[in-house]
mmCIF file of C-alpha atoms in Angstrom:
data_model
loop_
_atom_site.group_PDB
_atom_site.id
_atom_site.type_symbol
_atom_site.label_atom_id
_atom_site.label_comp_id
_atom_site.label_asym_id
_atom_site.label_seq_id
_atom_site.Cartn_x
_atom_site.Cartn_y
_atom_site.Cartn_z
ATOM 1 C CA MET A 1 41.755 113.725 78.183
ATOM 2 C CA ARG A 2 45.019 112.587 76.423
ATOM 3 C CA LEU A 3 45.940 115.973 76.264
ATOM 4 C CA VAL A 4 45.834 115.880 80.095
ATOM 5 C CA ARG A 5 47.567 112.661 80.764
ATOM 6 C CA ALA A 6 50.605 113.444 78.533
ATOM 7 C CA ALA A 7 50.935 117.109 80.595
ATOM 8 C CA PHE A 8 50.763 114.822 83.806
ATOM 9 C CA ASP A 9 53.471 112.714 81.710
ATOM 10 C CA GLU A 10 55.817 116.015 81.062
ATOM 11 C CA ILE A 11 55.407 117.448 84.716
ATOM 12 C CA TYR A 12 55.987 113.999 86.000
ATOM 13 C CA ALA A 13 59.301 113.450 84.508
ATOM 14 C CA LEU A 14 60.358 116.909 84.428
ATOM 15 C CA LEU A 15 60.122 116.301 88.373
ATOM 16 C CA ALA A 16 62.003 112.704 88.593
ATOM 17 C CA GLN A 17 64.703 115.222 86.582
ATOM 18 C CA MET A 18 64.865 117.764 88.909
ATOM 19 C CA VAL A 19 65.149 114.921 92.013
ATOM 20 C CA SER A 20 67.626 113.000 90.217
ATOM 21 C CA SER A 21 69.627 115.867 89.269
ATOM 22 C CA LEU A 22 70.092 116.695 92.853
ATOM 23 C CA PHE A 23 72.185 113.492 93.786
ATOM 24 C CA ARG A 24 75.125 112.210 91.104
ATOM 25 C CA HIS A 25 74.037 108.552 92.010
ATOM 26 C CA GLY A 26 71.100 106.763 92.446
ATOM 27 C CA LEU A 27 68.902 105.449 95.471
ATOM 28 C CA PRO A 28 72.132 103.472 97.600
ATOM 29 C CA LEU A 29 69.993 99.963 96.981
ATOM 30 C CA THR A 30 73.473 97.695 96.601
ATOM 31 C CA ASP A 31 76.723 98.426 97.841
ATOM 32 C CA LYS A 32 77.894 99.359 94.832
ATOM 33 C CA ILE A 33 75.991 102.300 94.787
ATOM 34 C CA ALA A 34 76.167 103.221 98.567
ATOM 35 C CA ALA A 35 79.869 103.459 97.831
ATOM 36 C CA ARG A 36 79.769 105.612 94.891
ATOM 37 C CA THR A 37 77.084 107.492 97.159
ATOM 38 C CA ALA A 38 80.255 108.584 99.320
ATOM 39 C CA LEU A 39 82.914 108.754 96.687
ATOM 40 C CA THR A 40 80.476 111.300 94.622
ATOM 41 C CA ASN A 41 78.485 112.780 96.701
ATOM 42 C CA PHE A 42 79.691 116.038 97.984
ATOM 43 C CA VAL A 43 78.463 116.803 101.953
ATOM 44 C CA LEU A 44 79.790 113.114 102.139
ATOM 45 C CA HIS A 45 83.091 113.330 99.830
ATOM 46 C CA ILE A 46 85.029 113.815 103.740
ATOM 47 C CA HIS A 47 84.267 110.471 104.532
ATOM 48 C CA PRO A 48 86.295 107.829 102.740
ATOM 49 C CA VAL A 49 84.585 105.178 101.000
ATOM 50 C CA ARG A 50 85.275 102.043 102.677
ATOM 51 C CA VAL A 51 86.439 102.075 105.994
ATOM 52 C CA ARG A 52 87.838 99.544 108.992
ATOM 53 C CA ARG A 53 85.703 98.504 111.272
ATOM 54 C CA SER A 54 88.570 99.214 114.048
ATOM 55 C CA TRP A 55 88.724 103.243 112.941
ATOM 56 C CA ILE A 56 85.217 103.891 113.857
ATOM 57 C CA ARG A 57 84.628 102.045 117.031
ATOM 58 C CA MET A 58 82.865 104.258 119.081
ATOM 59 C CA SER A 59 84.669 103.457 122.242
ATOM 60 C CA TYR A 60 87.594 104.051 120.150
ATOM 61 C CA THR A 61 86.980 107.939 119.380
ATOM 62 C CA LEU A 62 83.965 108.412 121.428
ATOM 63 C CA CYS A 63 82.928 110.353 118.605
ATOM 64 C CA LEU A 64 84.538 113.985 120.344
ATOM 65 C CA GLY A 65 86.071 115.092 116.923
ATOM 66 C CA GLY A 66 82.753 114.792 114.943
ATOM 67 C CA LEU A 67 81.045 116.214 118.257
ATOM 68 C CA SER A 68 83.311 119.117 118.067
ATOM 69 C CA PHE A 69 83.157 119.698 114.546
ATOM 70 C CA PHE A 70 79.224 119.447 114.883
ATOM 71 C CA LEU A 71 78.730 121.706 117.900
ATOM 72 C CA PHE A 72 80.990 124.349 115.397
ATOM 73 C CA ILE A 73 78.312 123.846 113.389
ATOM 74 C CA VAL A 74 75.515 124.814 115.599
ATOM 75 C CA LEU A 75 77.602 127.025 117.201
ATOM 76 C CA THR A 76 77.536 128.959 113.572
ATOM 77 C CA VAL A 77 74.287 128.343 112.547
ATOM 78 C CA THR A 78 72.796 130.260 116.115
ATOM 79 C CA GLY A 79 75.373 132.447 115.683
ATOM 80 C CA LEU A 80 74.124 134.023 112.161
ATOM 81 C CA TYR A 81 70.618 133.637 113.943
ATOM 82 C CA LEU A 82 71.635 136.114 116.953
ATOM 83 C CA MET A 83 73.987 138.328 114.718
ATOM 84 C CA PHE A 84 70.016 139.412 112.759
ATOM 85 C CA TYR A 85 69.729 141.824 116.023
ATOM 86 C CA TYR A 86 72.489 142.223 117.885
ATOM 87 C CA VAL A 87 74.799 145.660 117.389
ATOM 88 C CA PRO A 88 78.149 145.659 118.811
ATOM 89 C CA SER A 89 77.976 149.279 120.507
ATOM 90 C CA THR A 90 78.033 149.485 124.006
ATOM 91 C CA GLY A 91 74.507 151.819 123.919
ATOM 92 C CA HIS A 92 72.775 148.864 121.995
ATOM 93 C CA ALA A 93 74.438 145.591 122.912
ATOM 94 C CA PHE A 94 72.621 145.169 126.559
ATOM 95 C CA GLN A 95 69.239 145.991 125.319
ATOM 96 C CA ASP A 96 69.546 143.606 122.204
ATOM 97 C CA MET A 97 70.415 140.878 124.393
ATOM 98 C CA ARG A 98 67.252 141.511 126.507
ATOM 99 C CA ASP A 99 65.118 142.110 123.541
ATOM 100 C CA LEU A 100 66.723 138.621 122.343
ATOM 101 C CA GLN A 101 66.019 136.961 125.910
ATOM 102 C CA PHE A 102 62.128 138.796 126.281
ATOM 103 C CA VAL A 103 60.978 139.681 122.945
ATOM 104 C CA ILE A 104 62.307 137.796 119.900
ATOM 105 C CA THR A 105 60.794 134.728 119.028
ATOM 106 C CA PHE A 106 63.269 131.772 119.947
ATOM 107 C CA GLY A 107 65.511 134.578 120.785
ATOM 108 C CA GLY A 108 65.983 133.241 124.217
ATOM 109 C CA VAL A 109 66.532 129.452 123.156
ATOM 110 C CA VAL A 110 68.876 129.866 120.544
ATOM 111 C CA ARG A 111 70.962 132.410 122.454
ATOM 112 C CA ASN A 112 70.733 129.664 125.206
ATOM 113 C CA MET A 113 71.903 126.698 122.655
ATOM 114 C CA HIS A 114 74.976 129.362 121.610
ATOM 115 C CA ARG A 115 75.943 129.576 125.312
ATOM 116 C CA TRP A 116 75.605 126.409 126.293
ATOM 117 C CA ALA A 117 77.145 124.603 122.692
ATOM 118 C CA ALA A 118 79.922 126.977 122.947
ATOM 119 C CA HIS A 119 80.724 126.082 126.582
ATOM 120 C CA LEU A 120 80.049 121.907 125.837
ATOM 121 C CA MET A 121 82.909 122.616 122.378
ATOM 122 C CA VAL A 122 85.570 123.892 124.837
ATOM 123 C CA ILE A 123 84.507 120.570 127.056
ATOM 124 C CA THR A 124 84.529 117.843 123.546
ATOM 125 C CA VAL A 125 87.871 119.976 121.749
ATOM 126 C CA TRP A 126 89.917 119.573 125.353
ATOM 127 C CA LEU A 127 88.512 115.572 125.620
ATOM 128 C CA HIS A 128 89.235 114.838 121.983
ATOM 129 C CA MET A 129 92.806 116.141 122.769
ATOM 130 C CA ALA A 130 92.685 113.837 125.600
ATOM 131 C CA ARG A 131 91.497 110.581 123.649
ATOM 132 C CA VAL A 132 94.238 111.347 121.030
ATOM 133 C CA PHE A 133 97.076 111.685 123.525
ATOM 134 C CA LEU A 134 96.107 108.328 125.128
ATOM 135 C CA THR A 135 95.755 106.261 122.147
ATOM 136 C CA GLY A 136 99.607 108.012 121.019
ATOM 137 C CA SER A 137 97.318 108.866 117.873
ATOM 138 C CA TYR A 138 99.667 111.967 117.868
ATOM 139 C CA LYS A 139 102.767 109.394 116.704
ATOM 140 C CA LYS A 140 104.290 109.581 113.219
ATOM 141 C CA PRO A 141 102.643 110.469 110.881
ATOM 142 C CA ARG A 142 100.305 112.994 112.376
ATOM 143 C CA GLU A 143 102.759 114.859 114.154
ATOM 144 C CA PHE A 144 101.721 118.294 112.569
ATOM 145 C CA ASN A 145 98.166 117.515 112.383
ATOM 146 C CA TRP A 146 98.485 117.206 116.543
ATOM 147 C CA ALA A 147 99.916 120.326 116.177
ATOM 148 C CA ILE A 148 97.125 121.987 114.242
ATOM 149 C CA GLY A 149 94.890 120.394 116.747
ATOM 150 C CA THR A 150 96.780 122.553 119.583
ATOM 151 C CA THR A 151 95.842 125.389 117.629
ATOM 152 C CA LEU A 152 92.393 124.659 116.920
ATOM 153 C CA LEU A 153 91.966 124.180 120.941
ATOM 154 C CA LEU A 154 93.465 127.824 120.778
ATOM 155 C CA ILE A 155 90.985 129.149 118.799
ATOM 156 C CA THR A 156 88.233 127.495 120.282
ATOM 157 C CA LEU A 157 89.271 129.076 123.623
ATOM 158 C CA LEU A 158 90.051 132.165 122.049
ATOM 159 C CA LEU A 159 86.320 132.282 120.375
ATOM 160 C CA SER A 160 84.779 131.669 123.207
ATOM 161 C CA PHE A 161 86.216 134.656 125.528
ATOM 162 C CA THR A 162 85.809 136.433 122.974
ATOM 163 C CA GLY A 163 82.163 136.020 122.583
ATOM 164 C CA TYR A 164 81.696 136.291 126.302
ATOM 165 C CA LEU A 165 81.753 140.088 126.032
ATOM 166 C CA LEU A 166 79.341 140.319 123.424
ATOM 167 C CA PRO A 167 76.514 140.271 125.653
ATOM 168 C CA TRP A 168 77.652 143.562 127.401
ATOM 169 C CA ASP A 169 76.492 142.604 131.176
ATOM 170 C CA GLN A 170 78.692 143.115 134.456
ATOM 171 C CA LEU A 171 79.771 139.187 133.893
ATOM 172 C CA SER A 172 80.943 140.020 130.176
ATOM 173 C CA ILE A 173 82.829 143.480 130.967
ATOM 174 C CA TRP A 174 84.738 141.737 133.933
ATOM 175 C CA ALA A 175 85.640 138.274 133.012
ATOM 176 C CA VAL A 176 87.473 140.213 129.966
ATOM 177 C CA THR A 177 89.012 142.956 131.931
ATOM 178 C CA VAL A 178 90.569 139.829 134.168
ATOM 179 C CA GLY A 179 91.009 137.696 131.241
ATOM 180 C CA THR A 180 93.237 141.000 129.344
ATOM 181 C CA ASN A 181 94.701 141.993 131.910
ATOM 182 C CA MET A 182 96.887 138.873 132.062
ATOM 183 C CA ALA A 183 97.930 139.711 128.700
ATOM 184 C CA ARG A 184 99.321 142.588 130.816
ATOM 185 C CA TYR A 185 102.162 140.322 132.443
ATOM 186 C CA ALA A 186 104.168 139.771 129.385
ATOM 187 C CA PRO A 187 107.451 141.751 128.802
ATOM 188 C CA ILE A 188 107.640 144.357 126.522
ATOM 189 C CA ALA A 189 104.637 142.691 123.918
ATOM 190 C CA GLY A 190 102.149 142.732 126.743
ATOM 191 C CA PRO A 191 101.188 145.687 127.292
ATOM 192 C CA PHE A 192 100.997 146.704 123.610
ATOM 193 C CA THR A 193 99.169 143.167 122.990
ATOM 194 C CA ARG A 194 96.192 144.622 125.521
ATOM 195 C CA TYR A 195 96.121 147.182 123.673
ATOM 196 C CA LEU A 196 95.714 146.309 120.688
ATOM 197 C CA LEU A 197 93.115 143.537 121.304
ATOM 198 C CA LEU A 198 91.366 146.278 123.461
ATOM 199 C CA GLY A 199 91.773 149.619 121.159
ATOM 200 C CA GLY A 200 92.550 151.414 124.275
ATOM 201 C CA THR A 201 93.498 150.923 127.641
ATOM 202 C CA VAL A 202 89.721 149.936 128.863
ATOM 203 C CA VAL A 203 86.763 147.341 128.136
ATOM 204 C CA GLY A 204 84.598 149.867 125.934
ATOM 205 C CA ASP A 205 83.147 150.613 122.722
ATOM 206 C CA ASN A 206 86.224 149.951 120.976
ATOM 207 C CA ALA A 207 87.030 146.431 122.555
ATOM 208 C CA LEU A 208 83.426 145.330 121.874
ATOM 209 C CA LEU A 209 84.295 146.089 118.122
ATOM 210 C CA ARG A 210 87.136 144.058 117.767
ATOM 211 C CA PHE A 211 85.693 141.338 119.925
ATOM 212 C CA TYR A 212 82.733 141.190 118.038
ATOM 213 C CA VAL A 213 84.899 141.414 114.698
ATOM 214 C CA LEU A 214 87.081 138.793 115.794
ATOM 215 C CA HIS A 215 84.363 136.509 116.926
ATOM 216 C CA VAL A 216 82.116 136.483 114.208
ATOM 217 C CA VAL A 217 84.721 137.050 111.530
ATOM 218 C CA GLY A 218 88.246 136.487 111.968
ATOM 219 C CA LEU A 219 88.358 133.685 114.397
ATOM 220 C CA PRO A 220 85.832 131.070 112.440
ATOM 221 C CA LEU A 221 87.354 132.096 109.551
ATOM 222 C CA PHE A 222 90.951 130.833 110.567
ATOM 223 C CA GLY A 223 89.374 127.744 112.440
ATOM 224 C CA PHE A 224 87.358 126.952 109.477
ATOM 225 C CA LEU A 225 90.937 126.889 107.150
ATOM 226 C CA LEU A 226 92.287 124.670 110.068
ATOM 227 C CA MET A 227 89.835 122.318 110.383
ATOM 228 C CA VAL A 228 89.740 121.867 106.469
ATOM 229 C CA VAL A 229 93.397 121.020 106.939
ATOM 230 C CA HIS A 230 93.309 119.330 109.991
ATOM 231 C CA PHE A 231 90.624 117.057 108.477
ATOM 232 C CA TRP A 232 92.256 116.872 105.319
ATOM 233 C CA ARG A 233 95.213 115.083 107.104
ATOM 234 C CA VAL A 234 93.489 112.754 108.839
ATOM 235 C CA ARG A 235 92.377 111.158 105.625
ATOM 236 C CA LYS A 236 95.890 111.764 103.954
ATOM 237 C CA ASP A 237 97.709 110.501 107.086
ATOM 238 C CA GLY A 238 95.704 107.834 107.893
ATOM 239 C CA PHE A 239 92.678 106.732 110.607
ATOM 240 C CA SER A 240 94.813 106.055 113.927
ATOM 241 C CA GLY A 241 92.495 103.383 115.089
ATOM 242 C CA GLY A 242 93.720 99.657 115.113
ATOM 243 C CA LEU A 243 96.771 100.360 113.085
ATOM 244 C CA MET B 1 111.589 105.802 104.498
ATOM 245 C CA ALA B 2 114.271 104.706 106.566
ATOM 246 C CA THR B 3 112.199 104.990 109.695
ATOM 247 C CA GLU B 4 109.630 102.814 107.922
ATOM 248 C CA ALA B 5 111.890 100.145 107.042
ATOM 249 C CA ARG B 6 113.067 99.963 110.992
ATOM 250 C CA GLU B 7 109.554 100.232 112.222
ATOM 251 C CA ARG B 8 108.985 97.211 109.766
ATOM 252 C CA ILE B 9 112.397 95.439 111.236
ATOM 253 C CA GLU B 10 110.699 96.255 114.804
ATOM 254 C CA ALA B 11 107.575 94.932 114.088
ATOM 255 C CA ARG B 12 109.023 91.430 112.584
ATOM 256 C CA ARG B 13 111.579 91.203 115.437
ATOM 257 C CA ARG B 14 108.124 91.577 117.888
ATOM 258 C CA VAL B 15 106.628 88.440 115.972
ATOM 259 C CA GLN B 16 109.751 86.775 116.500
ATOM 260 C CA GLN B 17 110.048 87.049 119.953
ATOM 261 C CA ARG B 18 105.954 86.633 120.695
ATOM 262 C CA GLU B 19 106.108 90.005 122.127
ATOM 263 C CA ALA B 20 102.833 92.325 121.809
ATOM 264 C CA PRO B 21 102.895 94.320 118.394
ATOM 265 C CA LEU B 22 103.199 98.176 118.544
ATOM 266 C CA ALA B 23 100.179 98.780 118.099
ATOM 267 C CA ILE B 24 96.872 97.606 119.383
ATOM 268 C CA ARG B 25 95.442 95.118 116.236
ATOM 269 C CA ASP B 26 91.642 93.164 117.313
ATOM 270 C CA ASP B 27 91.062 91.195 113.858
ATOM 271 C CA LYS B 28 87.551 90.777 114.440
ATOM 272 C CA ASP B 29 87.501 94.604 113.660
ATOM 273 C CA ASP B 30 89.656 94.488 110.480
ATOM 274 C CA GLU B 31 87.207 94.315 108.302
ATOM 275 C CA MET B 32 86.473 96.541 105.245
ATOM 276 C CA ILE B 33 82.661 97.889 105.782
ATOM 277 C CA VAL B 34 81.209 100.997 103.207
ATOM 278 C CA SER B 35 81.175 104.092 105.028
ATOM 279 C CA PHE B 36 77.927 104.756 103.628
ATOM 280 C CA PRO B 37 75.521 104.251 105.315
ATOM 281 C CA GLU B 38 76.966 102.599 108.657
ATOM 282 C CA PHE B 39 79.709 105.051 109.173
ATOM 283 C CA ILE B 40 77.283 107.770 107.875
ATOM 284 C CA PHE B 41 74.247 106.535 109.818
ATOM 285 C CA LYS B 42 76.294 106.370 113.510
ATOM 286 C CA GLU B 43 77.706 109.984 113.066
ATOM 287 C CA PHE B 44 73.862 111.180 112.009
ATOM 288 C CA ILE B 45 72.383 109.594 114.905
ATOM 289 C CA VAL B 46 75.499 111.353 117.347
ATOM 290 C CA ALA B 47 74.151 114.793 115.467
ATOM 291 C CA VAL B 48 70.614 114.274 116.257
ATOM 292 C CA GLY B 49 71.218 113.125 119.941
ATOM 293 C CA MET B 50 73.415 116.383 120.636
ATOM 294 C CA THR B 51 70.953 118.464 118.602
ATOM 295 C CA VAL B 52 68.038 117.264 121.178
ATOM 296 C CA PHE B 53 70.328 117.318 124.180
ATOM 297 C CA LEU B 54 71.457 121.246 123.522
ATOM 298 C CA VAL B 55 67.723 122.247 122.465
ATOM 299 C CA LEU B 56 66.561 120.407 125.496
ATOM 300 C CA VAL B 57 68.801 122.280 127.601
ATOM 301 C CA SER B 58 68.617 124.995 125.995
ATOM 302 C CA ILE B 59 64.833 125.316 126.869
ATOM 303 C CA PHE B 60 65.427 124.658 130.909
ATOM 304 C CA LEU B 61 68.491 126.718 131.146
ATOM 305 C CA GLN B 62 68.467 130.233 131.072
ATOM 306 C CA ALA B 63 72.204 131.169 129.714
ATOM 307 C CA PRO B 64 73.236 134.305 132.706
ATOM 308 C CA LEU B 65 72.543 138.087 132.305
ATOM 309 C CA LEU B 66 73.271 140.148 134.897
ATOM 310 C CA GLY B 67 72.914 144.394 134.944
ATOM 311 C CA LYS B 68 74.110 146.454 132.378
ATOM 312 C CA ALA B 69 78.071 146.396 132.001
ATOM 313 C CA ASN B 70 79.481 149.393 134.158
ATOM 314 C CA ALA B 71 83.050 150.150 134.465
ATOM 315 C CA ALA B 72 82.632 152.395 137.468
ATOM 316 C CA MET B 73 81.004 149.111 139.265
ATOM 317 C CA THR B 74 83.618 146.548 140.173
ATOM 318 C CA PRO B 75 82.326 143.191 140.989
ATOM 319 C CA ASN B 76 84.584 140.982 143.907
ATOM 320 C CA PRO B 77 85.110 138.613 143.296
ATOM 321 C CA SER B 78 85.675 139.355 139.543
ATOM 322 C CA LYS B 79 86.473 136.483 137.506
ATOM 323 C CA ALA B 80 87.855 135.071 133.997
ATOM 324 C CA PRO B 81 85.782 132.646 132.256
ATOM 325 C CA TRP B 82 85.776 129.084 133.846
ATOM 326 C CA TYR B 83 88.331 127.941 130.886
ATOM 327 C CA PHE B 84 90.923 130.577 132.449
ATOM 328 C CA LEU B 85 90.203 130.500 136.109
ATOM 329 C CA GLY B 86 93.206 127.884 136.371
ATOM 330 C CA LEU B 87 95.414 130.899 134.807
ATOM 331 C CA GLN B 88 93.438 132.852 137.413
ATOM 332 C CA GLU B 89 94.449 130.681 139.974
ATOM 333 C CA LEU B 90 97.576 130.582 139.316
ATOM 334 C CA LEU B 91 98.344 134.038 139.166
ATOM 335 C CA SER B 92 97.056 134.664 142.565
ATOM 336 C CA ARG B 93 99.853 132.080 143.970
ATOM 337 C CA PHE B 94 102.853 132.752 141.882
ATOM 338 C CA PRO B 95 104.566 136.199 140.745
ATOM 339 C CA PRO B 96 102.722 137.058 137.280
ATOM 340 C CA LEU B 97 105.476 137.229 134.883
ATOM 341 C CA MET B 98 105.805 133.179 135.567
ATOM 342 C CA ALA B 99 101.988 132.262 136.380
ATOM 343 C CA GLY B 100 100.771 134.774 133.464
ATOM 344 C CA VAL B 101 103.134 134.333 130.728
ATOM 345 C CA ALA B 102 106.286 131.909 131.167
ATOM 346 C CA PHE B 103 103.479 129.114 132.366
ATOM 347 C CA PRO B 104 100.776 129.068 130.051
ATOM 348 C CA THR B 105 103.621 129.755 126.910
ATOM 349 C CA PHE B 106 105.590 126.925 128.197
ATOM 350 C CA VAL B 107 102.843 124.063 128.049
ATOM 351 C CA ILE B 108 101.542 125.551 124.916
ATOM 352 C CA VAL B 109 105.100 124.807 123.553
ATOM 353 C CA LEU B 110 105.236 121.247 125.262
ATOM 354 C CA MET B 111 102.125 120.721 123.930
ATOM 355 C CA ILE B 112 103.165 121.405 120.020
ATOM 356 C CA LEU B 113 106.072 119.455 120.593
ATOM 357 C CA VAL B 114 105.142 116.295 122.519
ATOM 358 C CA PRO B 115 105.076 114.119 119.340
ATOM 359 C CA TYR B 116 108.433 115.188 119.013
ATOM 360 C CA VAL B 117 109.534 114.818 122.499
ATOM 361 C CA ASP B 118 108.113 111.303 123.514
ATOM 362 C CA LYS B 119 110.013 109.164 120.898
ATOM 363 C CA ASN B 120 108.346 105.740 122.428
ATOM 364 C CA PRO B 121 107.146 104.383 119.121
ATOM 365 C CA SER B 122 104.527 102.143 120.913
ATOM 366 C CA ARG B 123 101.396 102.994 121.033
ATOM 367 C CA ARG B 124 100.078 99.880 123.883
ATOM 368 C CA PRO B 125 99.220 101.746 126.820
ATOM 369 C CA ALA B 126 101.305 99.232 129.148
ATOM 370 C CA GLU B 127 104.590 100.424 127.369
ATOM 371 C CA ARG B 128 103.168 104.036 127.714
ATOM 372 C CA LYS B 129 103.807 104.159 131.324
ATOM 373 C CA LEU B 130 105.300 107.686 131.461
ATOM 374 C CA ALA B 131 103.532 109.586 128.787
ATOM 375 C CA ILE B 132 100.233 108.685 130.413
ATOM 376 C CA ILE B 133 101.048 109.231 134.052
ATOM 377 C CA LEU B 134 102.342 112.677 132.952
ATOM 378 C CA PHE B 135 99.352 113.305 131.381
ATOM 379 C CA ALA B 136 96.929 112.006 133.840
ATOM 380 C CA LEU B 137 99.062 114.429 136.719
ATOM 381 C CA TYR B 138 98.335 117.346 134.267
ATOM 382 C CA SER B 139 95.151 116.715 132.965
ATOM 383 C CA MET B 140 94.230 116.433 137.056
ATOM 384 C CA ILE B 141 96.453 119.688 138.200
ATOM 385 C CA ALA B 142 94.463 121.523 135.434
ATOM 386 C CA VAL B 143 91.189 120.346 136.561
ATOM 387 C CA ALA B 144 91.679 120.850 139.813
ATOM 388 C CA LEU B 145 92.992 124.307 139.538
ATOM 389 C CA VAL B 146 89.754 125.644 137.335
ATOM 390 C CA VAL B 147 87.278 123.868 140.038
ATOM 391 C CA ILE B 148 89.257 125.850 143.047
ATOM 392 C CA GLY B 149 88.964 128.990 140.782
ATOM 393 C CA THR B 150 85.492 128.861 139.964
ATOM 394 C CA PHE B 151 83.899 127.355 142.917
ATOM 395 C CA PHE B 152 86.154 127.937 146.267
ATOM 396 C CA ARG B 153 87.426 131.502 145.213
ATOM 397 C CA GLY B 154 85.168 134.406 146.894
ATOM 398 C CA HIS B 155 85.359 138.057 147.993
ATOM 399 C CA GLU B 156 88.867 139.404 147.072
ATOM 400 C CA PHE B 157 89.524 135.551 145.706
ATOM 401 C CA THR B 158 90.797 134.241 148.911
ATOM 402 C CA TRP B 159 89.482 130.885 150.167
ATOM 403 C CA ASP B 160 86.047 130.522 150.548
ATOM 404 C CA TRP B 161 84.044 127.423 151.249
ATOM 405 C CA GLY B 162 80.387 129.295 150.735
ATOM 406 C CA TRP B 163 79.875 127.169 147.391
ATOM 407 C CA VAL B 164 79.833 123.691 149.383
ATOM 408 C CA LEU B 165 78.870 125.010 153.048
ATOM 409 C CA GLY B 166 75.199 127.377 150.937
ATOM 410 C CA SER B 167 76.498 130.378 152.870
ATOM 411 C CA GLY B 168 78.817 131.936 150.729
ATOM 412 C CA GLN B 169 76.147 134.540 148.814
#
């Protein structure tokens, strides 16, 4: 009996050690430990340890920047799920979409989430820009972060646009044909840009592959790096609320 | 450094002249709080709310999937994704070099330059009337163009009341 008890204690201690090793701090029971939590936790270290109430007033930020980032995370997760089943070739793409909608478990819901979150992200990013403009938050010393934000808005649009082609249905191909035709009007570089983007003169197999690679690797990677700089600058330049 | 000193002098002058300060400040809101858990909990709630909203919408609202892409069959009208419809709307009204290239380039460059163009140091809405009016104008035009392109453009991208009157398609 004593042996069992000793073994139990040993296992319990081991489990406790495992759990406590997950976090670099104890339970946030006091303000001091709570502060240390934000300081030492990797996931939370993006936040300052202490904030002024005015910085985080919801009626000021409307949570729009945070929502945009959260939608980016939702899009990454749902996008990974879709990538398991989707082959970017004109022979497979459309059938894969139908399979996602009708055959694959949760395929339809995940695809819908990806689609609606993408539309929503275009809106939240735009509204975030409007909020920053209307509160004058782009003013010194945040001029450059506004430029990064503008670039992020453009990347959001490009991400949504490249994703538009992937279902390879009538909506995709013609929306992208119309969209890339706009690029043709630029003098000298225009037709070349369009050729580079499509990998040819028409929206076909090459275009689908290029849009896919840009959509799942190129643009998200570039966007993520800019987001890191954007958030870092928010911390270093200071929150704009209630200066 | 020089600018900061100038800002401090300006702030002091405003206090002495009993003018409103350059930035909005509410002393009630000035209290420092520990960001964990209050701030992070707020964010968490918003994220959960958004997730629930997205899942519910995605269960009940199907994303569109038309017939398989066919390069030989052009639908009429052919429309770009909605956020580019403002641009397409401009293209249907102005010469392509102006609407498709000059105008968007101008808007993007101007947007990036906004903080350097807007020299007004104040962040009070009452002292930024011009900036706010210009931005409101820009937003209204952008939204109007997108709405027109989305809902009021039918066959051959000509004006169509079909969506409003319900007789279009």
